Amino acid sequence: MALRILTIETSCDETAAAVVTDQLEVLASVVASQDRLHERFQGVVPEIAARAHVERILPVIDETLRQAKMDLNDVDGIAVANTPGLAGSLLVGVTAAKALCVATGKPLLAVNHLHAHVYACQIALRQNIFPCIGFIISGGHTHLYHCTSPTEFRYLGGTIDDAAGEAFDKIAAMLGLPYPGGPSISAAAVAGNEKKYAFPRPFLGDRKRLAFSFSGLKTAVRYAIAGTGKVDFRSLQLTEQQIADVAASFQAAVVDCLIGKAMLAVEQNNLARLCVGGGVAANATFRERLKATCQQNGTELHIAPFQLCTDNAIMGGLAIEHLKAGRQEPMDLDVLPGLVRGS
Ligand code: KG4
Ligand code: ZN
């Protein structure tokens, strides 16, 4: 009988659980999105996120087990993301996992959320993807790693200010588009001319440095739509075409930077296998252009499938690796909200 683990993910604003086997089969997956709760603030409010996790975590776990036609006694371990993320959010998942482990005597397994975003590619492929260049592009991270195994990551470079997803969310707010910004910008961009505005591509020409910066891009968009004076973005009267053109031009600038540095990481490390995860990797223009670039230069590319890009618990199937290696956590497992780059 295959080993089966229950995985729990509450690092940011999705309450999620899944059951995954050691053959990387997904037996069930539930994601309760909190987008509606954070929408009017145009970003995640940590206290609201934590409280919503408390309300949802047990129903989400129940529903996951129901879909998998299992009960808690049938699982071989309980895994939870304990780093990085919002402290209050992580705590809800970790506390739930511990309580279930105490009640059932099952082993407690810990998942690094960033490792899991890359491992999503392995789950989709159901084949080994390591060693690879791991690229995580989400609302909180824009980071490149040299990954020798599912849990051995060496930090190569990343953003020096905003994360790519954060930039999408902030630009969407400026344009009056709904939260989360990634999908709204991407939809608006379809009708836009990406050459209309020449937004900056910071660091793109620097062939040595694996770095991103999206903060200046945000300012450039602001100047393009509202000039340099004081502005209330809610009172801006932009036409649909203007919104579409800004969205397309902004998206093209971000995509150029992401692809340029991913390719530089491949080149610098002489490792022609790239694995990409995180919410921004769901972006259709990014996916198409990255695929074309990798095809041209002979890089093996794995991008997490659409539903495994944004936060989910399936990617926590990474903990199967811990279970197989006998790496179980003590009951005083803590949350580590901050990013430990190398780990
Ligand atoms: O990985 P994720 O669900 O959560 C974090 O770990 O941060 O990523 C969420 C981010 C949000 O900033 C959202 O705007 C962005 O991913 N995102 C996208 C798209 N879908 C989600 N960005 C660009 N294009 C998309 N289609
Ligand atoms: Zn994430």
mmCIF file of C-alpha atoms and ligand atoms in Angstrom:
data_model
loop_
_atom_site.group_PDB
_atom_site.id
_atom_site.type_symbol
_atom_site.label_atom_id
_atom_site.label_comp_id
_atom_site.label_asym_id
_atom_site.label_seq_id
_atom_site.Cartn_x
_atom_site.Cartn_y
_atom_site.Cartn_z
ATOM 1 C CA MET A 1 0.000 0.000 0.000
ATOM 2 C CA ALA A 2 1.319 3.416 -0.949
ATOM 3 C CA LEU A 3 2.234 5.852 1.802
ATOM 4 C CA ARG A 4 -0.236 8.721 2.087
ATOM 5 C CA ILE A 5 0.183 12.044 3.815
ATOM 6 C CA LEU A 6 -2.216 14.790 4.750
ATOM 7 C CA THR A 7 -0.652 18.176 3.949
ATOM 8 C CA ILE A 8 -1.732 21.519 5.372
ATOM 9 C CA GLU A 9 -0.911 24.962 3.935
ATOM 10 C CA THR A 10 -1.793 28.251 5.639
ATOM 11 C CA SER A 11 1.312 30.372 5.048
ATOM 12 C CA CYS A 12 -0.486 33.378 3.542
ATOM 13 C CA ASP A 13 -4.140 33.795 2.579
ATOM 14 C CA GLU A 14 -5.223 30.398 1.273
ATOM 15 C CA THR A 15 -6.412 27.739 3.690
ATOM 16 C CA ALA A 16 -5.525 24.485 1.972
ATOM 17 C CA ALA A 17 -5.197 20.765 2.581
ATOM 18 C CA ALA A 18 -4.429 17.793 0.351
ATOM 19 C CA VAL A 19 -3.728 14.073 0.459
ATOM 20 C CA VAL A 20 -0.723 12.982 -1.605
ATOM 21 C CA THR A 21 0.846 9.516 -1.973
ATOM 22 C CA ASP A 22 4.499 8.511 -2.191
ATOM 23 C CA GLN A 23 3.866 7.930 -5.909
ATOM 24 C CA LEU A 24 2.974 11.654 -6.018
ATOM 25 C CA GLU A 25 -0.642 10.894 -6.789
ATOM 26 C CA VAL A 26 -3.046 13.537 -5.547
ATOM 27 C CA LEU A 27 -6.006 11.866 -3.806
ATOM 28 C CA ALA A 28 -7.711 15.105 -2.764
ATOM 29 C CA SER A 29 -7.067 18.822 -2.629
ATOM 30 C CA VAL A 30 -9.084 21.701 -1.202
ATOM 31 C CA VAL A 31 -8.182 25.388 -1.307
ATOM 32 C CA ALA A 32 -10.353 27.945 0.496
ATOM 33 C CA SER A 33 -9.343 31.275 -0.987
ATOM 34 C CA GLN A 34 -9.581 34.431 1.098
ATOM 35 C CA ASP A 35 -9.428 36.789 -1.904
ATOM 36 C CA ARG A 36 -12.903 38.166 -1.138
ATOM 37 C CA LEU A 37 -11.854 39.139 2.406
ATOM 38 C CA HIS A 38 -8.731 41.032 1.333
ATOM 39 C CA GLU A 39 -10.105 42.507 -1.888
ATOM 40 C CA ARG A 40 -11.219 45.829 -0.476
ATOM 41 C CA PHE A 41 -7.777 46.403 1.079
ATOM 42 C CA GLN A 42 -6.059 45.490 -2.230
ATOM 43 C CA GLY A 43 -3.580 43.292 -0.394
ATOM 44 C CA VAL A 44 -3.439 40.639 2.315
ATOM 45 C CA VAL A 45 -4.241 41.897 5.817
ATOM 46 C CA PRO A 46 -2.343 39.532 8.156
ATOM 47 C CA GLU A 47 -4.796 39.656 11.078
ATOM 48 C CA ILE A 48 -7.776 38.976 8.825
ATOM 49 C CA ALA A 49 -5.875 36.117 7.181
ATOM 50 C CA ALA A 50 -5.048 34.447 10.516
ATOM 51 C CA ARG A 51 -8.621 34.694 11.782
ATOM 52 C CA ALA A 52 -10.033 33.313 8.548
ATOM 53 C CA HIS A 53 -7.610 30.354 8.763
ATOM 54 C CA VAL A 54 -8.899 29.578 12.264
ATOM 55 C CA GLU A 55 -12.476 29.427 10.961
ATOM 56 C CA ARG A 56 -11.659 27.388 7.883
ATOM 57 C CA ILE A 57 -8.874 24.992 8.767
ATOM 58 C CA LEU A 58 -10.962 22.152 10.232
ATOM 59 C CA PRO A 59 -13.719 22.245 7.563
ATOM 60 C CA VAL A 60 -10.997 22.280 4.863
ATOM 61 C CA ILE A 61 -9.263 19.243 6.393
ATOM 62 C CA ASP A 62 -12.601 17.419 6.814
ATOM 63 C CA GLU A 63 -13.559 18.078 3.215
ATOM 64 C CA THR A 64 -10.131 16.942 1.982
ATOM 65 C CA LEU A 65 -10.373 13.622 3.839
ATOM 66 C CA ARG A 66 -13.953 13.179 2.622
ATOM 67 C CA GLN A 67 -12.837 13.678 -0.995
ATOM 68 C CA ALA A 68 -9.990 11.203 -0.480
ATOM 69 C CA LYS A 69 -12.497 8.743 1.093
ATOM 70 C CA MET A 70 -10.231 8.411 4.113
ATOM 71 C CA ASP A 71 -10.138 9.288 7.750
ATOM 72 C CA LEU A 72 -7.208 10.544 9.796
ATOM 73 C CA ASN A 73 -6.233 7.027 10.876
ATOM 74 C CA ASP A 74 -5.545 6.132 7.238
ATOM 75 C CA VAL A 75 -2.752 8.676 6.739
ATOM 76 C CA ASP A 76 0.928 7.906 7.386
ATOM 77 C CA GLY A 77 1.933 11.441 8.356
ATOM 78 C CA ILE A 78 0.667 14.987 8.711
ATOM 79 C CA ALA A 79 2.675 17.720 7.005
ATOM 80 C CA VAL A 80 2.444 21.463 7.430
ATOM 81 C CA ALA A 81 4.161 24.520 5.957
ATOM 82 C CA ASN A 82 5.995 26.229 8.842
ATOM 83 C CA THR A 83 8.212 28.670 6.874
ATOM 84 C CA PRO A 84 8.258 31.312 5.404
ATOM 85 C CA GLY A 85 4.992 33.218 5.625
ATOM 86 C CA LEU A 86 2.806 35.360 7.855
ATOM 87 C CA ALA A 87 3.398 34.456 11.509
ATOM 88 C CA GLY A 88 -0.260 34.306 12.535
ATOM 89 C CA SER A 89 -1.239 32.365 9.416
ATOM 90 C CA LEU A 90 1.554 29.807 9.772
ATOM 91 C CA LEU A 91 0.674 29.323 13.431
ATOM 92 C CA VAL A 92 -2.870 28.213 12.619
ATOM 93 C CA GLY A 93 -1.691 25.457 10.271
ATOM 94 C CA VAL A 94 1.135 24.326 12.529
ATOM 95 C CA THR A 95 -1.121 24.216 15.585
ATOM 96 C CA ALA A 96 -3.779 22.244 13.720
ATOM 97 C CA ALA A 97 -1.177 19.763 12.440
ATOM 98 C CA LYS A 98 0.307 19.281 15.911
ATOM 99 C CA ALA A 99 -3.110 18.760 17.484
ATOM 100 C CA LEU A 100 -3.997 16.127 14.886
ATOM 101 C CA CYS A 101 -0.638 14.394 15.412
ATOM 102 C CA VAL A 102 -1.106 14.321 19.172
ATOM 103 C CA ALA A 103 -4.627 12.945 18.749
ATOM 104 C CA THR A 104 -3.650 10.235 16.251
ATOM 105 C CA GLY A 105 -0.003 9.479 17.056
ATOM 106 C CA LYS A 106 0.937 10.186 13.405
ATOM 107 C CA PRO A 107 4.351 11.703 12.583
ATOM 108 C CA LEU A 108 4.546 15.490 12.177
ATOM 109 C CA LEU A 109 6.346 16.657 9.010
ATOM 110 C CA ALA A 110 7.480 20.200 8.197
ATOM 111 C CA VAL A 111 7.393 21.845 4.782
ATOM 112 C CA ASN A 112 9.366 24.861 3.597
ATOM 113 C CA HIS A 113 6.825 26.731 1.457
ATOM 114 C CA LEU A 114 9.488 27.890 -1.038
ATOM 115 C CA HIS A 115 10.874 24.396 -1.533
ATOM 116 C CA ALA A 116 7.267 23.284 -2.040
ATOM 117 C CA HIS A 117 6.671 25.842 -4.830
ATOM 118 C CA VAL A 118 9.551 24.249 -6.787
ATOM 119 C CA TYR A 119 8.503 20.705 -5.831
ATOM 120 C CA ALA A 120 5.111 21.432 -7.438
ATOM 121 C CA CYS A 121 6.928 20.793 -10.741
ATOM 122 C CA GLN A 122 8.043 17.351 -9.529
ATOM 123 C CA ILE A 123 4.517 16.476 -8.442
ATOM 124 C CA ALA A 124 3.124 17.511 -11.819
ATOM 125 C CA LEU A 125 5.776 15.546 -13.692
ATOM 126 C CA ARG A 126 5.899 12.620 -11.225
ATOM 127 C CA GLN A 127 9.584 12.355 -12.026
ATOM 128 C CA ASN A 128 12.772 13.696 -10.494
ATOM 129 C CA ILE A 129 13.527 17.317 -11.435
ATOM 130 C CA PHE A 130 16.731 17.747 -9.403
ATOM 131 C CA PRO A 131 19.306 19.219 -9.801
ATOM 132 C CA CYS A 132 17.732 22.333 -11.280
ATOM 133 C CA ILE A 133 17.576 26.098 -11.151
ATOM 134 C CA GLY A 134 14.510 26.795 -8.990
ATOM 135 C CA PHE A 135 12.639 30.024 -9.646
ATOM 136 C CA ILE A 136 9.930 31.120 -7.211
ATOM 137 C CA ILE A 137 7.798 34.048 -8.313
ATOM 138 C CA SER A 138 4.976 34.874 -5.948
ATOM 139 C CA GLY A 139 3.363 37.655 -3.971
ATOM 140 C CA GLY A 140 6.145 37.496 -1.402
ATOM 141 C CA HIS A 141 9.181 36.186 -3.315
ATOM 142 C CA THR A 142 11.073 36.542 -6.556
ATOM 143 C CA HIS A 143 14.025 34.259 -5.950
ATOM 144 C CA LEU A 144 16.419 32.099 -7.900
ATOM 145 C CA TYR A 145 18.034 29.058 -6.318
ATOM 146 C CA HIS A 146 20.458 26.345 -7.258
ATOM 147 C CA CYS A 147 18.581 23.261 -6.056
ATOM 148 C CA THR A 148 20.495 20.030 -5.649
ATOM 149 C CA SER A 149 17.641 18.113 -4.019
ATOM 150 C CA PRO A 150 14.039 18.838 -2.920
ATOM 151 C CA THR A 151 15.365 20.503 0.248
ATOM 152 C CA GLU A 152 18.907 21.662 -0.556
ATOM 153 C CA PHE A 153 18.623 25.154 -2.049
ATOM 154 C CA ARG A 154 21.450 27.654 -2.533
ATOM 155 C CA TYR A 155 20.277 31.239 -2.948
ATOM 156 C CA LEU A 156 21.492 32.793 -6.220
ATOM 157 C CA GLY A 157 19.667 36.096 -6.285
ATOM 158 C CA GLY A 158 16.319 37.785 -6.074
ATOM 159 C CA THR A 159 14.438 41.013 -5.713
ATOM 160 C CA ILE A 160 15.988 43.874 -3.803
ATOM 161 C CA ASP A 161 12.585 45.464 -3.113
ATOM 162 C CA ASP A 162 9.077 44.349 -4.133
ATOM 163 C CA ALA A 163 8.248 40.826 -5.231
ATOM 164 C CA ALA A 164 6.881 40.414 -8.761
ATOM 165 C CA GLY A 165 3.388 39.462 -7.542
ATOM 166 C CA GLU A 166 3.371 42.416 -5.189
ATOM 167 C CA ALA A 167 4.118 44.694 -8.162
ATOM 168 C CA PHE A 168 1.183 43.188 -10.087
ATOM 169 C CA ASP A 169 -1.072 43.765 -7.075
ATOM 170 C CA LYS A 170 0.056 47.378 -6.581
ATOM 171 C CA ILE A 171 -0.204 48.344 -10.258
ATOM 172 C CA ALA A 172 -3.676 46.781 -10.422
ATOM 173 C CA ALA A 173 -4.703 48.931 -7.450
ATOM 174 C CA MET A 174 -3.419 52.060 -9.245
ATOM 175 C CA LEU A 175 -5.376 51.131 -12.357
ATOM 176 C CA GLY A 176 -8.547 50.423 -10.381
ATOM 177 C CA LEU A 177 -8.437 46.723 -11.293
ATOM 178 C CA PRO A 178 -9.602 44.107 -8.760
ATOM 179 C CA TYR A 179 -7.384 42.176 -6.322
ATOM 180 C CA PRO A 180 -5.454 39.917 -6.804
ATOM 181 C CA GLY A 181 -3.706 42.037 -9.382
ATOM 182 C CA GLY A 182 -1.955 39.303 -11.390
ATOM 183 C CA PRO A 183 -5.028 37.809 -13.035
ATOM 184 C CA SER A 184 -6.662 41.241 -13.533
ATOM 185 C CA ILE A 185 -3.591 42.788 -15.167
ATOM 186 C CA SER A 186 -3.142 39.745 -17.328
ATOM 187 C CA ALA A 187 -6.791 39.939 -18.484
ATOM 188 C CA ALA A 188 -6.637 43.701 -19.128
ATOM 189 C CA ALA A 189 -3.341 43.336 -21.021
ATOM 190 C CA VAL A 190 -4.934 41.168 -23.719
ATOM 191 C CA ALA A 191 -6.460 44.252 -25.375
ATOM 192 C CA GLY A 192 -3.376 46.415 -24.789
ATOM 193 C CA ASN A 193 -0.332 47.515 -26.758
ATOM 194 C CA GLU A 194 2.751 46.483 -24.796
ATOM 195 C CA LYS A 195 4.934 48.923 -26.740
ATOM 196 C CA LYS A 196 2.827 51.923 -25.795
ATOM 197 C CA TYR A 197 4.854 52.714 -22.673
ATOM 198 C CA ALA A 198 8.604 52.109 -22.413
ATOM 199 C CA PHE A 199 8.768 51.067 -18.766
ATOM 200 C CA PRO A 200 12.196 50.358 -17.248
ATOM 201 C CA ARG A 201 13.719 46.877 -16.983
ATOM 202 C CA PRO A 202 16.053 47.268 -13.985
ATOM 203 C CA PHE A 203 19.223 45.124 -13.974
ATOM 204 C CA LEU A 204 18.241 43.426 -17.221
ATOM 205 C CA GLY A 205 21.350 44.671 -19.013
ATOM 206 C CA ASP A 206 23.616 43.696 -16.103
ATOM 207 C CA ARG A 207 25.002 40.320 -17.130
ATOM 208 C CA LYS A 208 26.673 39.718 -13.775
ATOM 209 C CA ARG A 209 24.013 40.378 -11.207
ATOM 210 C CA LEU A 210 21.059 38.088 -10.551
ATOM 211 C CA ALA A 211 18.797 40.769 -9.144
ATOM 212 C CA PHE A 212 15.346 42.200 -9.695
ATOM 213 C CA SER A 213 13.826 45.525 -8.696
ATOM 214 C CA PHE A 214 10.149 46.269 -9.230
ATOM 215 C CA SER A 215 9.782 49.339 -7.100
ATOM 216 C CA GLY A 216 11.036 51.814 -9.744
ATOM 217 C CA LEU A 217 8.738 50.205 -12.281
ATOM 218 C CA LYS A 218 5.846 50.991 -9.997
ATOM 219 C CA THR A 219 6.915 54.645 -9.860
ATOM 220 C CA ALA A 220 7.292 54.741 -13.654
ATOM 221 C CA VAL A 221 3.717 53.489 -14.049
ATOM 222 C CA ARG A 222 2.520 56.054 -11.560
ATOM 223 C CA TYR A 223 4.174 58.889 -13.520
ATOM 224 C CA ALA A 224 2.792 57.564 -16.807
ATOM 225 C CA ILE A 225 -0.806 57.548 -15.620
ATOM 226 C CA ALA A 226 -0.878 60.380 -13.091
ATOM 227 C CA GLY A 227 2.149 62.627 -13.548
ATOM 228 C CA THR A 228 4.388 63.620 -10.669
ATOM 229 C CA GLY A 229 1.975 65.548 -8.456
ATOM 230 C CA LYS A 230 -0.251 64.363 -5.644
ATOM 231 C CA VAL A 231 -2.927 61.985 -6.827
ATOM 232 C CA ASP A 232 -5.967 60.107 -5.638
ATOM 233 C CA PHE A 233 -5.925 57.034 -7.868
ATOM 234 C CA ARG A 234 -9.650 56.481 -7.287
ATOM 235 C CA SER A 235 -10.398 59.735 -9.075
ATOM 236 C CA LEU A 236 -8.223 59.039 -12.140
ATOM 237 C CA GLN A 237 -10.303 58.919 -15.298
ATOM 238 C CA LEU A 238 -8.427 56.356 -17.391
ATOM 239 C CA THR A 239 -10.005 54.959 -20.534
ATOM 240 C CA GLU A 240 -10.239 51.189 -20.975
ATOM 241 C CA GLN A 241 -7.625 51.404 -23.720
ATOM 242 C CA GLN A 242 -5.218 53.318 -21.477
ATOM 243 C CA ILE A 243 -5.640 50.718 -18.749
ATOM 244 C CA ALA A 244 -5.058 47.927 -21.244
ATOM 245 C CA ASP A 245 -1.930 49.610 -22.659
ATOM 246 C CA VAL A 246 -0.422 50.261 -19.225
ATOM 247 C CA ALA A 247 -1.229 46.697 -18.113
ATOM 248 C CA ALA A 248 0.350 45.221 -21.258
ATOM 249 C CA SER A 249 3.447 47.448 -21.114
ATOM 250 C CA PHE A 250 3.948 46.781 -17.397
ATOM 251 C CA GLN A 251 3.467 43.034 -17.815
ATOM 252 C CA ALA A 252 5.963 42.959 -20.697
ATOM 253 C CA ALA A 253 8.574 44.749 -18.562
ATOM 254 C CA VAL A 254 8.157 42.310 -15.660
ATOM 255 C CA VAL A 255 8.183 39.290 -17.957
ATOM 256 C CA ASP A 256 11.372 40.502 -19.693
ATOM 257 C CA CYS A 257 13.137 40.881 -16.336
ATOM 258 C CA LEU A 258 11.976 37.499 -15.042
ATOM 259 C CA ILE A 259 12.994 35.627 -18.175
ATOM 260 C CA GLY A 260 16.279 37.500 -18.606
ATOM 261 C CA LYS A 261 17.502 36.667 -15.103
ATOM 262 C CA ALA A 262 16.217 33.084 -15.152
ATOM 263 C CA MET A 263 18.270 32.520 -18.291
ATOM 264 C CA LEU A 264 21.288 34.208 -16.749
ATOM 265 C CA ALA A 265 21.024 31.847 -13.749
ATOM 266 C CA VAL A 266 20.899 28.854 -16.098
ATOM 267 C CA GLU A 267 23.957 30.141 -17.932
ATOM 268 C CA GLN A 268 26.007 31.116 -14.870
ATOM 269 C CA ASN A 269 25.421 27.759 -13.215
ATOM 270 C CA ASN A 270 25.825 25.721 -16.359
ATOM 271 C CA LEU A 271 22.649 23.885 -15.398
ATOM 272 C CA ALA A 272 20.144 23.723 -18.249
ATOM 273 C CA ARG A 273 17.084 22.698 -16.255
ATOM 274 C CA LEU A 274 14.731 25.372 -14.964
ATOM 275 C CA CYS A 275 11.770 24.711 -12.631
ATOM 276 C CA VAL A 276 9.344 27.537 -11.959
ATOM 277 C CA GLY A 277 6.565 27.940 -9.386
ATOM 278 C CA GLY A 278 4.599 30.577 -7.483
ATOM 279 C CA GLY A 279 1.517 32.628 -8.341
ATOM 280 C CA VAL A 280 3.129 34.799 -11.032
ATOM 281 C CA ALA A 281 4.170 31.655 -12.915
ATOM 282 C CA ALA A 282 0.435 31.326 -13.718
ATOM 283 C CA ASN A 283 0.799 34.344 -16.022
ATOM 284 C CA ALA A 284 0.031 33.259 -19.588
ATOM 285 C CA THR A 285 2.390 35.711 -21.327
ATOM 286 C CA PHE A 286 5.241 34.735 -19.004
ATOM 287 C CA ARG A 287 4.619 31.023 -19.626
ATOM 288 C CA GLU A 288 4.484 31.378 -23.415
ATOM 289 C CA ARG A 289 7.593 33.524 -23.674
ATOM 290 C CA LEU A 290 9.622 31.467 -21.236
ATOM 291 C CA LYS A 291 8.720 28.284 -23.113
ATOM 292 C CA ALA A 292 9.818 29.854 -26.413
ATOM 293 C CA THR A 293 13.095 31.125 -24.908
ATOM 294 C CA CYS A 294 13.943 27.774 -23.331
ATOM 295 C CA GLN A 295 13.150 25.946 -26.548
ATOM 296 C CA GLN A 296 15.476 28.265 -28.452
ATOM 297 C CA ASN A 297 18.426 27.821 -26.125
ATOM 298 C CA GLY A 298 17.954 24.163 -25.220
ATOM 299 C CA THR A 299 16.956 24.585 -21.569
ATOM 300 C CA GLU A 300 14.710 21.896 -20.087
ATOM 301 C CA LEU A 301 11.772 23.773 -18.609
ATOM 302 C CA HIS A 302 9.180 22.742 -16.039
ATOM 303 C CA ILE A 303 6.584 25.300 -14.998
ATOM 304 C CA ALA A 304 4.116 24.224 -12.350
ATOM 305 C CA PRO A 305 0.689 23.672 -13.918
ATOM 306 C CA PHE A 306 -1.690 26.557 -13.480
ATOM 307 C CA GLN A 307 -3.511 25.195 -10.391
ATOM 308 C CA LEU A 308 -0.202 24.362 -8.674
ATOM 309 C CA CYS A 309 1.280 27.863 -9.141
ATOM 310 C CA THR A 310 -0.767 29.793 -6.596
ATOM 311 C CA ASP A 311 -0.717 28.538 -3.017
ATOM 312 C CA ASN A 312 -2.098 25.035 -2.548
ATOM 313 C CA ALA A 313 -1.411 22.056 -0.295
ATOM 314 C CA ILE A 314 -0.577 19.568 -3.051
ATOM 315 C CA MET A 315 2.940 20.973 -3.313
ATOM 316 C CA GLY A 316 3.380 20.080 0.377
ATOM 317 C CA GLY A 317 3.609 16.511 -0.951
ATOM 318 C CA LEU A 318 7.289 17.370 -0.666
ATOM 319 C CA ALA A 319 6.976 16.032 2.879
ATOM 320 C CA ILE A 320 6.804 12.508 1.437
ATOM 321 C CA GLU A 321 10.574 12.923 1.047
ATOM 322 C CA HIS A 322 10.870 13.590 4.808
ATOM 323 C CA LEU A 323 8.630 10.669 5.697
ATOM 324 C CA LYS A 324 10.689 8.305 3.547
ATOM 325 C CA ALA A 325 13.904 9.623 5.128
ATOM 326 C CA GLY A 326 12.443 9.228 8.654
ATOM 327 C CA ARG A 327 12.620 12.980 9.259
ATOM 328 C CA GLN A 328 9.872 13.638 11.739
ATOM 329 C CA GLU A 329 9.464 16.902 13.707
ATOM 330 C CA PRO A 330 9.181 17.267 17.489
ATOM 331 C CA MET A 331 5.964 18.657 18.993
ATOM 332 C CA ASP A 332 7.691 21.963 19.725
ATOM 333 C CA LEU A 333 8.081 22.654 15.996
ATOM 334 C CA ASP A 334 7.998 26.427 15.622
ATOM 335 C CA VAL A 335 6.981 28.759 12.820
ATOM 336 C CA LEU A 336 9.756 30.680 11.029
ATOM 337 C CA PRO A 337 7.969 33.590 9.324
ATOM 338 C CA GLY A 338 11.108 35.175 7.865
ATOM 339 C CA LEU A 339 12.906 33.885 4.845
ATOM 340 C CA VAL A 340 16.001 31.808 5.486
ATOM 341 C CA ARG A 341 17.534 32.255 2.072
ATOM 342 C CA GLY A 342 19.851 29.318 1.819
ATOM 343 C CA SER A 343 17.569 26.738 3.389
HETATM 344 O O1 KG4 B 1 2.178 31.902 -4.732
HETATM 345 P P1 KG4 B 1 1.056 32.779 -4.355
HETATM 346 O O2 KG4 B 1 -0.361 32.220 -4.425
HETATM 347 O O3 KG4 B 1 1.191 33.322 -2.893
HETATM 348 C C1 KG4 B 1 2.407 33.678 -2.304
HETATM 349 O O4 KG4 B 1 3.112 32.751 -1.816
HETATM 350 O O5 KG4 B 1 2.677 34.901 -2.361
HETATM 351 O O6 KG4 B 1 1.165 34.103 -5.279
HETATM 352 C C2 KG4 B 1 0.212 35.135 -5.234
HETATM 353 C C3 KG4 B 1 0.636 36.222 -6.202
HETATM 354 C C4 KG4 B 1 -0.245 37.460 -6.155
HETATM 355 O O7 KG4 B 1 0.588 38.599 -6.036
HETATM 356 C C5 KG4 B 1 -0.966 37.448 -7.508
HETATM 357 O O8 KG4 B 1 -1.265 38.738 -8.003
HETATM 358 C C6 KG4 B 1 0.049 36.744 -8.379
HETATM 359 O O9 KG4 B 1 0.595 35.735 -7.547
HETATM 360 N N1 KG4 B 1 -0.596 36.123 -9.544
HETATM 361 C C7 KG4 B 1 -0.315 36.454 -10.812
HETATM 362 C C8 KG4 B 1 -1.203 35.707 -11.644
HETATM 363 N N2 KG4 B 1 -1.970 34.926 -10.829
HETATM 364 C C9 KG4 B 1 -1.590 35.190 -9.550
HETATM 365 N N3 KG4 B 1 0.571 37.329 -11.321
HETATM 366 C C10 KG4 B 1 0.613 37.480 -12.655
HETATM 367 N N4 KG4 B 1 -0.205 36.828 -13.508
HETATM 368 C C11 KG4 B 1 -1.113 35.932 -13.052
HETATM 369 N N5 KG4 B 1 -1.913 35.296 -13.908
HETATM 370 ZN ZN ZN B 2 3.399 30.822 -2.124
#
